[in-house]
CSV table of C-alpha atoms in Angstrom, one decimal:
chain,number,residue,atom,x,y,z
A,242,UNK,CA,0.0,0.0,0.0
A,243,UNK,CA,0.9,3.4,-0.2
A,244,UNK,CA,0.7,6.4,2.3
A,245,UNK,CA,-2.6,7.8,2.7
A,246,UNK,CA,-4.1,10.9,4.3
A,247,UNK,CA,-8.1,11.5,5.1
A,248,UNK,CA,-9.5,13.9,7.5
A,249,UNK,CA,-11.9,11.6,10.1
A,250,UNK,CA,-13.9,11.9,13.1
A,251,UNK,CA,-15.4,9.2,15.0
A,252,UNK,CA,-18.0,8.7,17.3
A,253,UNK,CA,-18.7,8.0,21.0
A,254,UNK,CA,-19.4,5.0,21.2
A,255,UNK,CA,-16.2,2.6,22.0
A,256,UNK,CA,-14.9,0.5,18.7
A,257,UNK,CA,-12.0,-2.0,18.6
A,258,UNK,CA,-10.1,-3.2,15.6
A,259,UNK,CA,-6.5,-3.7,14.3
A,260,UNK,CA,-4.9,-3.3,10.4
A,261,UNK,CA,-2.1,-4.6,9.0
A,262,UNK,CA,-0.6,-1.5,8.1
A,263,UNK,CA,1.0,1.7,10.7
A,264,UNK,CA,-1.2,4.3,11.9
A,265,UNK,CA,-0.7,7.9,13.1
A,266,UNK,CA,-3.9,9.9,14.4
A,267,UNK,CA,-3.5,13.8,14.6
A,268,UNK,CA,-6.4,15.8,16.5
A,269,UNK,CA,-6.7,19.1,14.7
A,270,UNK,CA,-9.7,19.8,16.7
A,271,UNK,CA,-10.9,18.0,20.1
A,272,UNK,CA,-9.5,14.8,21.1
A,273,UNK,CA,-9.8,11.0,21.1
A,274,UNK,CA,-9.4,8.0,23.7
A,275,UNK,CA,-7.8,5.5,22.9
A,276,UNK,CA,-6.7,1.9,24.4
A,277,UNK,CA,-3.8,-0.4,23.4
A,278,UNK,CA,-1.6,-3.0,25.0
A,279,UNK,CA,0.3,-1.5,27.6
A,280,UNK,CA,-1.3,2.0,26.7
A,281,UNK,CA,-4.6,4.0,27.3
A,282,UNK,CA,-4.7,8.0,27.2
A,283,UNK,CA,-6.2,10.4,25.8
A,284,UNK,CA,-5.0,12.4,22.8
A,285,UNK,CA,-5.4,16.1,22.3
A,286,UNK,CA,-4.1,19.0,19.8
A,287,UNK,CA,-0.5,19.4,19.5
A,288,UNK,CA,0.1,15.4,19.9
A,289,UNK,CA,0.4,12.2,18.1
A,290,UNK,CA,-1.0,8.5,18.8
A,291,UNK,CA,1.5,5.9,17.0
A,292,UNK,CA,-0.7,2.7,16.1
A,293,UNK,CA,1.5,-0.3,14.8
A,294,UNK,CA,0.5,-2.7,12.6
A,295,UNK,CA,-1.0,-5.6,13.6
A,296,UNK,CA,-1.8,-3.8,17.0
A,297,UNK,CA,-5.4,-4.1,18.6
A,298,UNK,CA,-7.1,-0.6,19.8
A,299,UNK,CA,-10.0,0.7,21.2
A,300,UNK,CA,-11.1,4.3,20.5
A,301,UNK,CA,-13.8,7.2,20.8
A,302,UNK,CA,-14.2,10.3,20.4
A,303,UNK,CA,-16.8,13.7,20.8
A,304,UNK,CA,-18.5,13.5,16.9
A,305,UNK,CA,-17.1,17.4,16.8
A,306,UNK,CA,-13.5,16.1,16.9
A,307,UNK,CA,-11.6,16.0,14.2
A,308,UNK,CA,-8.1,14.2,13.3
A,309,UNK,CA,-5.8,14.1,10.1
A,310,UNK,CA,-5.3,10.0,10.0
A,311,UNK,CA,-1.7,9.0,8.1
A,312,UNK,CA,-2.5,5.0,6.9
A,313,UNK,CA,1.6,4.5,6.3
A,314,UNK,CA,3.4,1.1,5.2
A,315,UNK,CA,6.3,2.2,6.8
A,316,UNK,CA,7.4,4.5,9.6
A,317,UNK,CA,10.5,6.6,10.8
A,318,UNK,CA,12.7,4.2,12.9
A,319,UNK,CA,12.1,6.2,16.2
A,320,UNK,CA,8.6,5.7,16.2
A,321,UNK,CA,8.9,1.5,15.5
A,322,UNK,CA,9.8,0.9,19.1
A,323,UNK,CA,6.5,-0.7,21.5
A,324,UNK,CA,7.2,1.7,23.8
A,325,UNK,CA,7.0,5.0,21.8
A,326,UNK,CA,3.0,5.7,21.5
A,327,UNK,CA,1.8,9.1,22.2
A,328,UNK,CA,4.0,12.4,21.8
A,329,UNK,CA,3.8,16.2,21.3
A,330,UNK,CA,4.2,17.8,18.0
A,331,UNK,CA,6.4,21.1,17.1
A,332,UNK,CA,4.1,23.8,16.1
A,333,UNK,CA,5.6,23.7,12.7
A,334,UNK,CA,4.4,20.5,12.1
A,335,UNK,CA,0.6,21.5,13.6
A,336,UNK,CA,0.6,24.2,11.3
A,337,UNK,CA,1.3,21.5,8.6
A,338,UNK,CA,-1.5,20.0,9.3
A,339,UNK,CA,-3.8,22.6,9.3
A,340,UNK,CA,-2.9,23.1,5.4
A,341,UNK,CA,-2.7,19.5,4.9
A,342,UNK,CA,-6.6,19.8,6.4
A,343,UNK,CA,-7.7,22.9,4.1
A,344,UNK,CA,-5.7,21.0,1.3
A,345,UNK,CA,-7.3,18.0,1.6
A,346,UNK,CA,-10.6,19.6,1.6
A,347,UNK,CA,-9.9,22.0,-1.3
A,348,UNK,CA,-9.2,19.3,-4.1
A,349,UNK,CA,-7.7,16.1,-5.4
A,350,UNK,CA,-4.3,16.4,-6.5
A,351,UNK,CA,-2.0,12.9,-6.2
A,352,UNK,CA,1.4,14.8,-7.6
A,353,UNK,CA,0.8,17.7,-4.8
A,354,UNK,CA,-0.3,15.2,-2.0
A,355,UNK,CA,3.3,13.4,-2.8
A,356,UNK,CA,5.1,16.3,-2.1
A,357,UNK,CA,2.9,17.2,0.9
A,358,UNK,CA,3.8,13.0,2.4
A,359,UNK,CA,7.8,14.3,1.9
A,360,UNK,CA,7.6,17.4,4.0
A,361,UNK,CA,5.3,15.7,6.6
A,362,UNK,CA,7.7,13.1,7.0
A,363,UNK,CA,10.6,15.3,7.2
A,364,UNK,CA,8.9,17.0,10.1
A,365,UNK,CA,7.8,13.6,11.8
A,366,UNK,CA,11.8,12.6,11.6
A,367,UNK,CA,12.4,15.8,13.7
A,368,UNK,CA,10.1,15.0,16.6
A,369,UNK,CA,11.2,14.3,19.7
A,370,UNK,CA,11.1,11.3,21.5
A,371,UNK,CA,8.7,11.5,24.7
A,372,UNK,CA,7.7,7.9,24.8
A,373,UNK,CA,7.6,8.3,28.8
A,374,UNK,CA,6.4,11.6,29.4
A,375,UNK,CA,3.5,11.6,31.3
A,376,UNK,CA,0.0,14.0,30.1
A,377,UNK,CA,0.8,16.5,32.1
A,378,UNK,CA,4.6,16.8,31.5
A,379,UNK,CA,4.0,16.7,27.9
A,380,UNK,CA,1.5,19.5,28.5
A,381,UNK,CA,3.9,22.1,30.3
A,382,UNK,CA,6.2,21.0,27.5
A,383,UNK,CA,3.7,22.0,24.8
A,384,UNK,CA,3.0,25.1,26.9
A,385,UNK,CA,7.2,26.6,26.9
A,386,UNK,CA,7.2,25.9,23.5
A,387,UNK,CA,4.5,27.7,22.1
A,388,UNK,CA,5.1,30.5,24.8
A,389,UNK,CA,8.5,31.5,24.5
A,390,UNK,CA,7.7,35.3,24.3
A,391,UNK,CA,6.1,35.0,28.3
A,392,UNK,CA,7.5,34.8,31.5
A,393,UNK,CA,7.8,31.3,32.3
A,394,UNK,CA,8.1,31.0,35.9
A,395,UNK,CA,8.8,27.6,38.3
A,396,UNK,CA,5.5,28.3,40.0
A,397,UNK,CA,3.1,29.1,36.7
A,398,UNK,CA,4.8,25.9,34.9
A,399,UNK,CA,4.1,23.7,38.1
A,400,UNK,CA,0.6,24.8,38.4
A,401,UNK,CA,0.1,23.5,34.6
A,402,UNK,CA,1.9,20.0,35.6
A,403,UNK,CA,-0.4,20.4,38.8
A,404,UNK,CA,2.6,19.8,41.1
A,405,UNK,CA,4.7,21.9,43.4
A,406,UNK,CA,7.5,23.7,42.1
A,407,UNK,CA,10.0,21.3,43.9
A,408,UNK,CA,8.2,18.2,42.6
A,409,UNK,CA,8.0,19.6,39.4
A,410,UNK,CA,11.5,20.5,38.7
A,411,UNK,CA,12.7,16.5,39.9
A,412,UNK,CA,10.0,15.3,37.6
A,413,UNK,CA,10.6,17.8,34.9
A,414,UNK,CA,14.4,16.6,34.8
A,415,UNK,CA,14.0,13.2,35.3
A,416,UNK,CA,11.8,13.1,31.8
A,417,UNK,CA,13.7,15.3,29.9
A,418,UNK,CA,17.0,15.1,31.5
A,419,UNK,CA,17.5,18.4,32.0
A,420,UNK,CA,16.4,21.2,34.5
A,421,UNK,CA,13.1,23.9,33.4
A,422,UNK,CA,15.5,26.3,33.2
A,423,UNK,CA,17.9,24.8,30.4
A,424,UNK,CA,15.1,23.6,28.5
A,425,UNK,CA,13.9,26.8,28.0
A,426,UNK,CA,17.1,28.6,27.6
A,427,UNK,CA,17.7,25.9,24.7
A,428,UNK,CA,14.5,26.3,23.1
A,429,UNK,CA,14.6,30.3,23.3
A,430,UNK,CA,17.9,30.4,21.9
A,431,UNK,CA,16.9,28.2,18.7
A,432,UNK,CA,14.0,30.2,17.9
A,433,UNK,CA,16.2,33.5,18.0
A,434,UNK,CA,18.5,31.7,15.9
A,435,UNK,CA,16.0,30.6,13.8
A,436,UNK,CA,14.9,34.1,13.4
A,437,UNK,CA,18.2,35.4,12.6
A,438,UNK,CA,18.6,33.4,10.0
A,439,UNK,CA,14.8,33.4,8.5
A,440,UNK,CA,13.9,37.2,9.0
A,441,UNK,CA,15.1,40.5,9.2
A,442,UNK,CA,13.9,41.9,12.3
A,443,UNK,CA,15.8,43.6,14.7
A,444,UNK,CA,17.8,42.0,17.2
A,445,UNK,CA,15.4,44.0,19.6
A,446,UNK,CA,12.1,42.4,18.4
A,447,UNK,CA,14.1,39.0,18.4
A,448,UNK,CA,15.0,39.2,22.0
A,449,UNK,CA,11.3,40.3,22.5
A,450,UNK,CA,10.0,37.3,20.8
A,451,UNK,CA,12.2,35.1,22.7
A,452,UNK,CA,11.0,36.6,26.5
A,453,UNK,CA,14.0,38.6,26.7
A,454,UNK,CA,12.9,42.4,27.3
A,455,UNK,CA,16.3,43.9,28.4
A,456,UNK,CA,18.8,43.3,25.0
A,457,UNK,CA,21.8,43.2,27.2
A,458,UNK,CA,20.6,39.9,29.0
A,459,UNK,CA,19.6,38.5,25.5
A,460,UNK,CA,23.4,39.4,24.0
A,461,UNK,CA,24.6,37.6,27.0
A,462,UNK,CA,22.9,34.5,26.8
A,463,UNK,CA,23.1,34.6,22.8
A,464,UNK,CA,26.9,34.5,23.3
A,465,UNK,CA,27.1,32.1,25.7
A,466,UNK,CA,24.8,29.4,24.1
A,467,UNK,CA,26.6,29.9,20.6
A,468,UNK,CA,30.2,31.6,20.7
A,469,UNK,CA,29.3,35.2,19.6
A,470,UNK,CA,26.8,37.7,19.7
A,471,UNK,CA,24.0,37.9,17.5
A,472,UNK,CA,25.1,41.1,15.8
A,473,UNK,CA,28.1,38.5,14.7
A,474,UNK,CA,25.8,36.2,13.8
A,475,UNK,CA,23.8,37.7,11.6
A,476,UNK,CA,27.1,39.3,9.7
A,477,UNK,CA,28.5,35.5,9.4
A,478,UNK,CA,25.0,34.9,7.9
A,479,UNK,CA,25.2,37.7,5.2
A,480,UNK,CA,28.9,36.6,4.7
A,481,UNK,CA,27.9,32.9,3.7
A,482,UNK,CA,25.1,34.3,2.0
């Protein structure tokens, strides 16, 4: 068979059945329950559900949910493990499948939906691995990520995780292996890098966009994560360019 993408929603009422081919269910809007060996959660925006082949599942859903379904033959090699089920998505890669939804909807076009399999499966390859993250971990994950521009305090990250700041920084670091703090640091410090590159906005706005309102304090930690400032940055960019 060949890779297949179809926009789905199911129903309330609980069904069981298996396929001899990998599944990946994407909520675009709501979320579905579902029930595997050694595996029952709940899957909401901004996630993923792996289904190997061969694998018997339970499901159900709210009728107003919605999911982008990817019927695949084959999948990247991180995701073949048992153990890796249910993760979180970047936000590039929900975007995707936002226009993958509207796309899907708009017309029937087997050279464009080719092209469309590529990118997705570029993006899936750059997913993290978060087979034993728990719901609520995965959730103040999703939460730093997609608000890098905030203040992300101990306190207002723990109350997401619905622990105390002390039990949420021992459980935050024994997931991802690394402290709150670090985590966010590395994931502000790509994005400004990323915008660096990508855009031409001033270094300013970038440290804005990053959570960084004094440009000083960006510079600082700019320099320190990567070797130079990101005024020397961006004239090593122009320079290759």
């Amino acid at each position: 068979m060949e890779s297949s993408f179809s926009i789905r929603a199911y129903s309330k009422q609980r069904q069981g059945h298996a396929h001899d081919y990998h599944q990946m269910v994407l909520p675009v809007q709501g979320a579905i329950e579902i029930e595997l060996t050694g595996y029952n959660g709940r899957v909401s925006v901004g996630e993923c559900v792996v289904i190997r082949a061969g694998t018997f599942h339970h499901f159900h859903a709210d009728e107003a949910a919605r999911f982008i379904v990817v019927d695949t033959p084959t999948l990247p090699e991180k995701f073949t493990t048992p153990e890796f089920v249910q993760f979180s998505i970047t936000p590039p890669l929900m975007s995707f499948l936002y226009f993958i939804e509207k796309q899907l909807e708009f017309q029937v076009d087997s050279q464009l939906e080719q092209s469309i399999f590529a990118l997705f499966f570029a993006l899936l390859s750059q997913q993290d691995g978060e087979e034993f993250l728990s719901p609520r971990m995965r959730a103040t994950r999703a939460y730093i990520v997609e608000n890098l521009d905030t203040e992300l305090t101990i306190e207002a990250l723990a109350s997401i995780a619905c622990q105390s700041p002390t039990q949420f920084k021992k459980h935050f670091k024994a997931a991802l292996g690394i402290s709150p703090f670090q985590f966010i640091t590395g994931q502000r410090m790509e994005k400004a890098k990323a915008l660096l590159t990508h855009t031409d906005l001033p270094v300013q706005i970038v440290a804005e966009r990053v959570g960084y309102q004094d440009l000083s304090a960006f510079s600082r930690r700019f320099s320190s994560h990567f070797g130079m400032s990101p005024r020397q940055f961006i004239g090593n960019q122009k320079a290759a360019d």
